[in-house]
């Protein structure tokens, strides 16, 4: 039987219920909640089954009111979560109505005219009631400290979950931080989704052969005869011998390959990637980062050897010179100008170790950095830019580097306020 059903008329039917109320829908309005509370005063708890989408997303579309959920819960009515449900029905005693709910933040609250539901009678009423019961079969109070009564029919099934206080508070917080907003369909804006992004991909710290450190300032006077030149002198020491051979740098080669395959240069603007390629690109970067971690472990022994060799080389260069002309710090440390070679070497070793980077710092500097930068609408719509993009991606079916869509703005009036906790 075709009918026009409003939330007001449905609330009246629920309020008059004598033996049972079953409600399943995307949301619950305040007037329906008040009617269910009234019916629960005279009907057994197990004969009231409420299944609804309690998710914040459903509220933000305008399906029902979160305040209705709060009031029912705190009144002691069991509520079962059934997310993403959109078809609705209500069973009251021996009658039932099947209907489609309205997303009230987008459409008007209730239809003024027209048919919007089917009234069900006879055996189909029992079928709907049984379907609702089957959805809550197996739902238990495990983990729920409220000690509420809930039907337990078959613990092997768990299609709907009983709403707990912890879940309810989480939903309330989400809606408080990002409350539902009314949409004004009369006000429209143009939005766009870019098919491209700028990407900057850099591998840092992998060229370890170029690593160097400053010669300690205590040793500069030994290298410079004219003290007037000391302030102009800056000496560095390379940690690694140029003649030392390293294993093939597979990481650098892989980064170069990925950059050439996915990132297309567009003059001095940077490099572009298709958004459709980002997932594959990210997978390649993930593999490279794993390779970097393996490479770091392999480098530890090599770096330690080169560091020790560098220190010993510097000690052999400076030891005799330092013994003949010891720095003030060394003389003060030993209280004499007459120093043994072992004392000088120990001093130099400590001095250089303070200056040379640690293995952790050297390895820690190896890093793959990837930075995405959005493209403005002005650039995407620029004719010259579009021409260059077509040259870079000649096999793409799209003619423009973006999708353009029309959307409704949020209404500045009648915004829903944040919900209280």
Tab-separated table of C-alpha atoms in Angstrom:
chain	number	residue	atom	x	y	z
A	1	UNK	CA	0.000	0.000	0.000
A	2	UNK	CA	1.539	3.324	-1.099
A	3	UNK	CA	1.453	6.171	1.412
A	4	UNK	CA	2.971	9.488	2.357
A	5	UNK	CA	4.835	9.153	5.670
A	6	UNK	CA	6.300	11.956	7.774
A	7	UNK	CA	8.420	11.672	10.895
A	8	UNK	CA	5.542	13.270	12.802
A	9	UNK	CA	3.038	10.624	11.739
A	10	UNK	CA	5.531	7.833	12.344
A	11	UNK	CA	6.208	9.196	15.838
A	12	UNK	CA	2.475	9.096	16.550
A	13	UNK	CA	2.322	5.441	15.483
A	14	UNK	CA	5.324	4.536	17.681
A	15	UNK	CA	3.926	6.380	20.676
A	16	UNK	CA	0.716	4.313	20.366
A	17	UNK	CA	2.605	0.964	20.219
A	18	UNK	CA	1.301	-1.778	22.529
A	19	UNK	CA	3.649	-4.753	22.081
A	20	UNK	CA	6.731	-3.963	19.968
A	21	UNK	CA	8.723	-1.323	18.074
A	22	UNK	CA	11.399	-2.131	15.507
A	23	UNK	CA	13.250	0.676	13.762
A	24	UNK	CA	16.028	0.362	11.175
A	25	UNK	CA	17.381	3.390	9.335
A	26	UNK	CA	20.241	5.725	8.469
A	27	UNK	CA	19.389	8.029	11.377
A	28	UNK	CA	16.842	8.922	14.026
A	29	UNK	CA	15.137	12.303	14.350
A	30	UNK	CA	14.348	13.906	17.693
A	31	UNK	CA	10.589	13.387	17.394
A	32	UNK	CA	11.083	9.676	16.625
A	33	UNK	CA	13.463	9.416	19.614
A	34	UNK	CA	10.879	11.008	21.916
A	35	UNK	CA	8.249	8.543	20.665
A	36	UNK	CA	10.560	5.547	21.246
A	37	UNK	CA	11.304	6.764	24.774
A	38	UNK	CA	7.564	7.021	25.434
A	39	UNK	CA	6.937	3.516	24.037
A	40	UNK	CA	9.779	2.052	26.135
A	41	UNK	CA	7.916	3.015	29.301
A	42	UNK	CA	5.229	0.419	28.597
A	43	UNK	CA	6.952	-2.154	26.338
A	44	UNK	CA	9.559	-4.748	27.373
A	45	UNK	CA	13.172	-3.786	26.503
A	46	UNK	CA	13.663	-6.908	24.360
A	47	UNK	CA	10.636	-5.914	22.250
A	48	UNK	CA	12.236	-2.619	21.203
A	49	UNK	CA	14.935	-3.048	18.547
A	50	UNK	CA	16.683	0.064	17.252
A	51	UNK	CA	19.264	-0.347	14.479
A	52	UNK	CA	20.804	2.755	12.953
A	53	UNK	CA	23.900	4.200	11.320
A	54	UNK	CA	25.567	6.006	14.233
A	55	UNK	CA	28.583	7.159	12.191
A	56	UNK	CA	29.556	10.866	12.063
A	57	UNK	CA	29.435	10.684	8.244
A	58	UNK	CA	25.725	9.875	8.349
A	59	UNK	CA	25.062	12.860	10.624
A	60	UNK	CA	27.037	15.171	8.363
A	61	UNK	CA	24.766	14.229	5.471
A	62	UNK	CA	21.729	15.041	7.573
A	63	UNK	CA	20.431	11.548	8.299
A	64	UNK	CA	18.855	11.970	11.719
A	65	UNK	CA	20.167	13.913	14.696
A	66	UNK	CA	22.985	12.844	17.012
A	67	UNK	CA	21.116	14.389	19.933
A	68	UNK	CA	18.394	11.788	19.351
A	69	UNK	CA	20.985	9.002	19.755
A	70	UNK	CA	22.282	10.610	22.960
A	71	UNK	CA	18.800	10.923	24.447
A	72	UNK	CA	17.826	7.339	23.627
A	73	UNK	CA	21.068	5.958	25.014
A	74	UNK	CA	20.856	7.865	28.293
A	75	UNK	CA	17.169	6.915	28.612
A	76	UNK	CA	18.265	3.269	28.670
A	77	UNK	CA	17.165	2.194	25.167
A	78	UNK	CA	19.471	-0.316	23.493
A	79	UNK	CA	20.859	1.005	20.197
A	80	UNK	CA	22.566	-1.270	17.680
A	81	UNK	CA	25.113	0.146	15.238
A	82	UNK	CA	24.594	-0.706	11.567
A	83	UNK	CA	26.840	1.589	9.554
A	84	UNK	CA	26.170	2.567	5.937
A	85	UNK	CA	22.536	1.453	6.041
A	86	UNK	CA	20.306	3.623	3.839
A	87	UNK	CA	17.055	1.672	3.414
A	88	UNK	CA	14.686	2.187	6.349
A	89	UNK	CA	11.691	0.436	7.853
A	90	UNK	CA	9.672	0.658	11.041
A	91	UNK	CA	7.523	-2.066	12.613
A	92	UNK	CA	4.876	-1.057	15.151
A	93	UNK	CA	2.813	-3.939	16.543
A	94	UNK	CA	1.264	-5.630	13.460
A	95	UNK	CA	1.999	-2.917	10.873
A	96	UNK	CA	5.181	-1.863	9.114
A	97	UNK	CA	6.412	0.878	6.792
A	98	UNK	CA	9.312	0.683	4.360
A	99	UNK	CA	10.659	4.062	3.288
A	100	UNK	CA	13.713	6.033	2.132
A	101	UNK	CA	15.072	8.599	4.560
A	102	UNK	CA	15.974	12.122	3.475
A	103	UNK	CA	19.474	13.622	3.962
A	104	UNK	CA	18.047	16.679	5.696
A	105	UNK	CA	21.087	18.936	5.302
A	106	UNK	CA	20.769	18.642	1.521
A	107	UNK	CA	17.032	18.183	0.910
A	108	UNK	CA	14.042	19.693	2.715
A	109	UNK	CA	13.161	18.081	6.031
A	110	UNK	CA	9.958	16.391	4.905
A	111	UNK	CA	8.195	16.009	1.591
A	112	UNK	CA	5.166	18.277	1.440
A	113	UNK	CA	3.625	16.195	-1.291
A	114	UNK	CA	4.102	12.825	-2.908
A	115	UNK	CA	4.398	9.184	-1.944
A	116	UNK	CA	7.494	8.185	-0.021
A	117	UNK	CA	6.753	4.826	1.620
A	118	UNK	CA	5.105	1.436	1.325
A	119	UNK	CA	2.908	0.220	4.170
A	120	UNK	CA	3.320	-3.500	4.835
A	121	UNK	CA	0.718	-5.796	6.409
A	122	UNK	CA	0.311	-9.498	7.153
A	123	UNK	CA	3.175	-11.997	6.984
A	124	UNK	CA	5.627	-9.436	5.581
A	125	UNK	CA	5.486	-7.563	8.877
A	126	UNK	CA	6.796	-10.642	10.696
A	127	UNK	CA	9.479	-11.092	8.026
A	128	UNK	CA	10.778	-7.558	8.622
A	129	UNK	CA	10.716	-8.002	12.397
A	130	UNK	CA	12.578	-11.307	12.077
A	131	UNK	CA	15.179	-9.690	9.804
A	132	UNK	CA	15.872	-7.073	12.459
A	133	UNK	CA	16.140	-9.769	15.132
A	134	UNK	CA	18.599	-11.716	12.983
A	135	UNK	CA	20.797	-8.618	12.633
A	136	UNK	CA	21.229	-8.382	16.397
A	137	UNK	CA	21.667	-12.112	16.974
A	138	UNK	CA	24.957	-12.816	18.707
A	139	UNK	CA	25.376	-9.240	19.887
A	140	UNK	CA	26.613	-9.518	23.459
A	141	UNK	CA	27.537	-7.251	26.316
A	142	UNK	CA	31.214	-8.258	26.183
A	143	UNK	CA	33.297	-5.161	26.831
A	144	UNK	CA	30.179	-3.146	27.743
A	145	UNK	CA	30.147	-1.956	31.359
A	146	UNK	CA	26.616	-0.577	31.217
A	147	UNK	CA	25.023	-3.949	32.115
A	148	UNK	CA	22.181	-3.381	29.667
A	149	UNK	CA	19.729	-6.135	28.722
A	150	UNK	CA	20.186	-7.321	25.141
A	151	UNK	CA	18.741	-10.288	23.221
A	152	UNK	CA	21.130	-13.193	22.741
A	153	UNK	CA	19.922	-15.604	20.094
A	154	UNK	CA	22.915	-16.967	18.225
A	155	UNK	CA	26.452	-16.029	19.264
A	156	UNK	CA	27.872	-17.334	15.967
A	157	UNK	CA	26.556	-14.264	14.132
A	158	UNK	CA	27.522	-10.672	14.804
A	159	UNK	CA	25.950	-8.424	12.184
A	160	UNK	CA	25.240	-5.417	14.377
A	161	UNK	CA	27.046	-4.182	17.466
A	162	UNK	CA	25.548	-2.730	20.616
A	163	UNK	CA	26.414	0.948	21.001
A	164	UNK	CA	28.622	1.439	24.066
A	165	UNK	CA	29.385	4.593	26.026
A	166	UNK	CA	32.993	4.573	24.761
A	167	UNK	CA	31.855	4.490	21.125
A	168	UNK	CA	29.171	7.098	21.759
A	169	UNK	CA	31.694	9.515	23.309
A	170	UNK	CA	34.071	9.035	20.385
A	171	UNK	CA	31.298	9.848	17.885
A	172	UNK	CA	30.239	12.867	19.944
A	173	UNK	CA	33.811	14.214	19.990
A	174	UNK	CA	34.108	13.799	16.233
A	175	UNK	CA	30.885	15.708	15.632
A	176	UNK	CA	31.907	18.401	18.093
A	177	UNK	CA	35.227	18.966	16.290
A	178	UNK	CA	33.664	18.813	12.830
A	179	UNK	CA	29.928	19.511	13.180
A	180	UNK	CA	27.371	18.955	10.381
A	181	UNK	CA	26.836	21.939	8.073
A	182	UNK	CA	23.836	22.911	5.997
A	183	UNK	CA	24.397	22.975	2.236
A	184	UNK	CA	23.082	25.882	0.188
A	185	UNK	CA	22.404	24.400	-3.243
A	186	UNK	CA	21.622	27.818	-4.658
A	187	UNK	CA	25.248	28.890	-4.144
A	188	UNK	CA	27.676	26.995	-6.331
A	189	UNK	CA	31.428	27.090	-6.767
A	190	UNK	CA	33.796	25.522	-9.230
A	191	UNK	CA	36.236	22.983	-7.821
A	192	UNK	CA	38.993	21.140	-9.634
A	193	UNK	CA	40.999	17.966	-9.213
A	194	UNK	CA	44.456	18.172	-10.719
A	195	UNK	CA	45.746	15.211	-12.695
A	196	UNK	CA	49.303	16.318	-11.984
A	197	UNK	CA	51.535	17.332	-9.085
A	198	UNK	CA	55.010	18.793	-8.767
A	199	UNK	CA	57.493	16.474	-7.048
A	200	UNK	CA	60.971	17.110	-5.685
A	201	UNK	CA	62.962	13.907	-5.102
A	202	UNK	CA	66.412	14.087	-3.506
A	203	UNK	CA	68.837	11.524	-2.091
A	204	UNK	CA	70.946	13.062	0.664
A	205	UNK	CA	74.207	11.839	2.192
A	206	UNK	CA	74.855	8.902	-0.120
A	207	UNK	CA	78.058	10.344	-1.609
A	208	UNK	CA	80.149	9.465	1.419
A	209	UNK	CA	83.463	9.888	-0.458
A	210	UNK	CA	82.978	13.654	-0.214
A	211	UNK	CA	82.659	13.624	3.579
A	212	UNK	CA	85.260	15.787	5.369
A	213	UNK	CA	85.847	17.531	8.675
A	214	UNK	CA	87.703	20.607	9.907
A	215	UNK	CA	91.243	20.294	11.204
A	216	UNK	CA	91.147	21.128	14.946
A	217	UNK	CA	91.980	24.796	15.604
A	218	UNK	CA	94.721	23.763	18.054
A	219	UNK	CA	96.688	22.313	15.125
A	220	UNK	CA	96.399	25.272	12.735
A	221	UNK	CA	99.398	27.181	14.172
A	222	UNK	CA	101.573	24.155	13.449
A	223	UNK	CA	100.643	24.311	9.755
A	224	UNK	CA	101.057	28.092	9.405
A	225	UNK	CA	104.337	29.880	9.910
A	226	UNK	CA	102.926	33.414	9.632
A	227	UNK	CA	100.443	34.085	12.460
A	228	UNK	CA	98.874	36.914	10.461
A	229	UNK	CA	97.552	34.321	7.996
A	230	UNK	CA	95.992	32.110	10.672
A	231	UNK	CA	92.598	33.873	10.601
A	232	UNK	CA	92.427	33.426	6.823
A	233	UNK	CA	93.323	29.737	6.927
A	234	UNK	CA	90.643	27.017	6.815
A	235	UNK	CA	91.767	23.413	6.585
A	236	UNK	CA	89.657	20.315	5.935
A	237	UNK	CA	90.513	16.654	5.869
A	238	UNK	CA	88.740	14.098	3.684
A	239	UNK	CA	87.641	11.075	5.658
A	240	UNK	CA	87.902	8.717	2.696
A	241	UNK	CA	90.758	8.001	0.368
A	242	UNK	CA	89.850	8.750	-3.261
A	243	UNK	CA	91.621	5.549	-4.280
A	244	UNK	CA	89.370	3.418	-2.096
A	245	UNK	CA	86.718	1.609	-4.099
A	246	UNK	CA	83.138	1.396	-2.884
A	247	UNK	CA	80.569	-1.163	-3.906
A	248	UNK	CA	78.337	-0.033	-6.756
A	249	UNK	CA	75.895	2.589	-5.512
A	250	UNK	CA	72.681	0.794	-6.424
A	251	UNK	CA	70.586	3.195	-4.367
A	252	UNK	CA	71.664	6.266	-6.346
A	253	UNK	CA	71.129	4.413	-9.602
A	254	UNK	CA	67.639	3.340	-8.533
A	255	UNK	CA	66.668	6.872	-7.478
A	256	UNK	CA	67.864	8.185	-10.855
A	257	UNK	CA	65.821	5.526	-12.675
A	258	UNK	CA	62.626	6.217	-10.693
A	259	UNK	CA	63.022	9.964	-11.232
A	260	UNK	CA	63.413	9.527	-14.988
A	261	UNK	CA	60.457	7.135	-15.307
A	262	UNK	CA	57.857	8.911	-13.159
A	263	UNK	CA	58.903	12.563	-12.890
A	264	UNK	CA	58.855	14.565	-16.105
A	265	UNK	CA	60.776	17.875	-16.193
A	266	UNK	CA	58.864	20.921	-17.362
A	267	UNK	CA	61.496	23.611	-17.873
A	268	UNK	CA	62.664	25.364	-14.731
A	269	UNK	CA	59.298	24.820	-13.020
A	270	UNK	CA	60.258	21.397	-11.680
A	271	UNK	CA	59.152	17.831	-12.342
A	272	UNK	CA	55.588	16.573	-12.794
A	273	UNK	CA	53.976	13.290	-11.849
A	274	UNK	CA	50.562	12.009	-12.896
A	275	UNK	CA	48.353	11.495	-9.861
A	276	UNK	CA	47.356	8.143	-11.356
A	277	UNK	CA	51.023	7.060	-11.057
A	278	UNK	CA	51.482	8.108	-7.431
A	279	UNK	CA	50.686	4.723	-5.906
A	280	UNK	CA	53.231	2.930	-8.085
A	281	UNK	CA	55.734	5.745	-7.477
A	282	UNK	CA	55.287	5.488	-3.698
A	283	UNK	CA	55.785	1.722	-3.859
A	284	UNK	CA	59.113	2.281	-5.627
A	285	UNK	CA	60.169	4.825	-2.989
A	286	UNK	CA	59.262	2.364	-0.249
A	287	UNK	CA	61.517	-0.257	-1.861
A	288	UNK	CA	64.372	2.280	-2.133
A	289	UNK	CA	64.035	3.271	1.524
A	290	UNK	CA	64.309	-0.385	2.514
A	291	UNK	CA	67.426	-0.635	0.342
A	292	UNK	CA	68.865	2.434	2.102
A	293	UNK	CA	68.458	0.735	5.493
A	294	UNK	CA	70.259	-2.348	4.180
A	295	UNK	CA	72.961	-0.111	2.704
A	296	UNK	CA	73.446	1.687	6.022
A	297	UNK	CA	74.144	-1.586	7.813
A	298	UNK	CA	76.655	-2.568	5.133
A	299	UNK	CA	78.434	0.785	5.433
A	300	UNK	CA	78.995	0.682	9.189
A	301	UNK	CA	82.096	-1.535	9.084
A	302	UNK	CA	83.503	0.302	6.070
A	303	UNK	CA	82.979	3.718	7.653
A	304	UNK	CA	84.548	2.658	10.933
A	305	UNK	CA	87.642	1.403	9.114
A	306	UNK	CA	87.947	4.599	7.079
A	307	UNK	CA	87.433	6.752	10.153
A	308	UNK	CA	90.129	4.891	12.105
A	309	UNK	CA	92.487	5.121	9.114
A	310	UNK	CA	91.881	8.873	8.793
A	311	UNK	CA	92.610	9.437	12.486
A	312	UNK	CA	95.844	7.443	12.336
A	313	UNK	CA	96.895	9.305	9.174
A	314	UNK	CA	96.438	12.666	10.862
A	315	UNK	CA	98.277	11.477	13.957
A	316	UNK	CA	101.269	10.398	11.832
A	317	UNK	CA	101.241	13.798	10.088
A	318	UNK	CA	101.096	15.910	13.264
A	319	UNK	CA	102.756	13.813	15.994
A	320	UNK	CA	106.363	14.976	15.556
A	321	UNK	CA	105.339	18.560	14.855
A	322	UNK	CA	103.158	18.665	17.961
A	323	UNK	CA	105.890	17.172	20.142
A	324	UNK	CA	108.323	19.869	18.969
A	325	UNK	CA	105.764	22.700	19.255
A	326	UNK	CA	103.014	21.531	21.638
A	327	UNK	CA	99.823	23.614	21.827
A	328	UNK	CA	99.136	25.431	25.077
A	329	UNK	CA	96.337	23.023	25.971
A	330	UNK	CA	98.697	20.044	25.743
A	331	UNK	CA	101.407	21.776	27.820
A	332	UNK	CA	98.861	22.734	30.467
A	333	UNK	CA	97.501	19.205	30.538
A	334	UNK	CA	100.941	17.648	31.184
A	335	UNK	CA	102.732	20.497	32.992
A	336	UNK	CA	105.826	20.228	30.819
A	337	UNK	CA	107.194	20.906	27.355
A	338	UNK	CA	108.938	17.557	27.240
A	339	UNK	CA	106.335	15.090	25.925
A	340	UNK	CA	106.595	11.452	24.906
A	341	UNK	CA	105.401	10.381	21.486
A	342	UNK	CA	102.682	8.197	23.020
A	343	UNK	CA	101.390	11.159	25.056
A	344	UNK	CA	101.223	13.303	21.939
A	345	UNK	CA	99.441	10.601	19.980
A	346	UNK	CA	96.904	10.104	22.750
A	347	UNK	CA	96.251	13.876	22.799
A	348	UNK	CA	95.833	13.996	19.023
A	349	UNK	CA	93.518	10.997	19.035
A	350	UNK	CA	91.228	12.646	21.584
A	351	UNK	CA	91.371	15.985	19.789
A	352	UNK	CA	90.523	14.548	16.375
A	353	UNK	CA	87.775	12.267	17.739
A	354	UNK	CA	85.985	15.355	19.035
A	355	UNK	CA	86.065	16.904	15.572
A	356	UNK	CA	85.381	13.969	13.263
A	357	UNK	CA	81.700	12.963	12.800
A	358	UNK	CA	80.442	9.807	14.483
A	359	UNK	CA	79.423	6.762	12.440
A	360	UNK	CA	75.820	7.374	13.537
A	361	UNK	CA	75.910	10.938	12.197
A	362	UNK	CA	77.476	9.857	8.912
A	363	UNK	CA	74.940	7.097	8.307
A	364	UNK	CA	72.038	9.150	9.654
A	365	UNK	CA	72.597	11.765	6.972
A	366	UNK	CA	71.618	9.239	4.281
A	367	UNK	CA	67.984	9.995	3.497
A	368	UNK	CA	65.540	9.945	0.575
A	369	UNK	CA	63.309	13.018	0.615
A	370	UNK	CA	60.181	13.371	-1.511
A	371	UNK	CA	58.160	16.596	-1.488
A	372	UNK	CA	54.834	17.060	-3.295
A	373	UNK	CA	53.638	20.505	-4.342
A	374	UNK	CA	50.132	21.260	-5.550
A	375	UNK	CA	49.554	23.066	-8.843
A	376	UNK	CA	47.369	26.166	-8.865
A	377	UNK	CA	44.278	26.430	-11.019
A	378	UNK	CA	45.856	29.400	-12.816
A	379	UNK	CA	48.814	27.304	-13.915
A	380	UNK	CA	46.666	24.304	-14.875
A	381	UNK	CA	44.471	26.514	-17.064
A	382	UNK	CA	47.437	28.288	-18.691
A	383	UNK	CA	47.525	27.480	-22.418
A	384	UNK	CA	51.335	27.327	-22.586
A	385	UNK	CA	51.442	24.967	-19.572
A	386	UNK	CA	48.769	22.739	-21.121
A	387	UNK	CA	50.761	22.557	-24.359
A	388	UNK	CA	53.884	21.453	-22.473
A	389	UNK	CA	51.876	18.852	-20.535
A	390	UNK	CA	50.517	17.351	-23.770
A	391	UNK	CA	54.097	17.062	-25.047
A	392	UNK	CA	55.200	15.335	-21.840
A	393	UNK	CA	52.228	12.948	-21.735
A	394	UNK	CA	51.240	12.404	-25.389
A	395	UNK	CA	49.424	9.113	-24.792
A	396	UNK	CA	46.961	10.369	-22.166
A	397	UNK	CA	43.290	10.421	-23.175
A	398	UNK	CA	42.444	13.558	-21.220
A	399	UNK	CA	42.700	16.891	-22.991
A	400	UNK	CA	43.020	19.071	-19.866
A	401	UNK	CA	45.343	18.410	-16.891
A	402	UNK	CA	42.437	18.709	-14.417
A	403	UNK	CA	38.793	17.759	-13.779
A	404	UNK	CA	36.378	20.590	-13.138
A	405	UNK	CA	33.273	20.043	-11.006
A	406	UNK	CA	30.480	22.220	-9.603
A	407	UNK	CA	29.753	21.872	-5.883
A	408	UNK	CA	27.476	23.523	-3.341
A	409	UNK	CA	28.867	25.765	-0.661
A	410	UNK	CA	28.117	25.270	3.003
A	411	UNK	CA	25.343	27.639	4.029
A	412	UNK	CA	26.410	30.569	6.176
A	413	UNK	CA	22.994	30.461	7.849
A	414	UNK	CA	21.541	27.889	10.199
A	415	UNK	CA	24.850	26.108	10.757
A	416	UNK	CA	24.557	23.356	13.318
A	417	UNK	CA	26.431	24.177	16.487
A	418	UNK	CA	28.960	21.873	18.085
A	419	UNK	CA	27.337	19.206	20.175
A	420	UNK	CA	27.952	19.197	23.926
A	421	UNK	CA	29.896	16.289	25.383
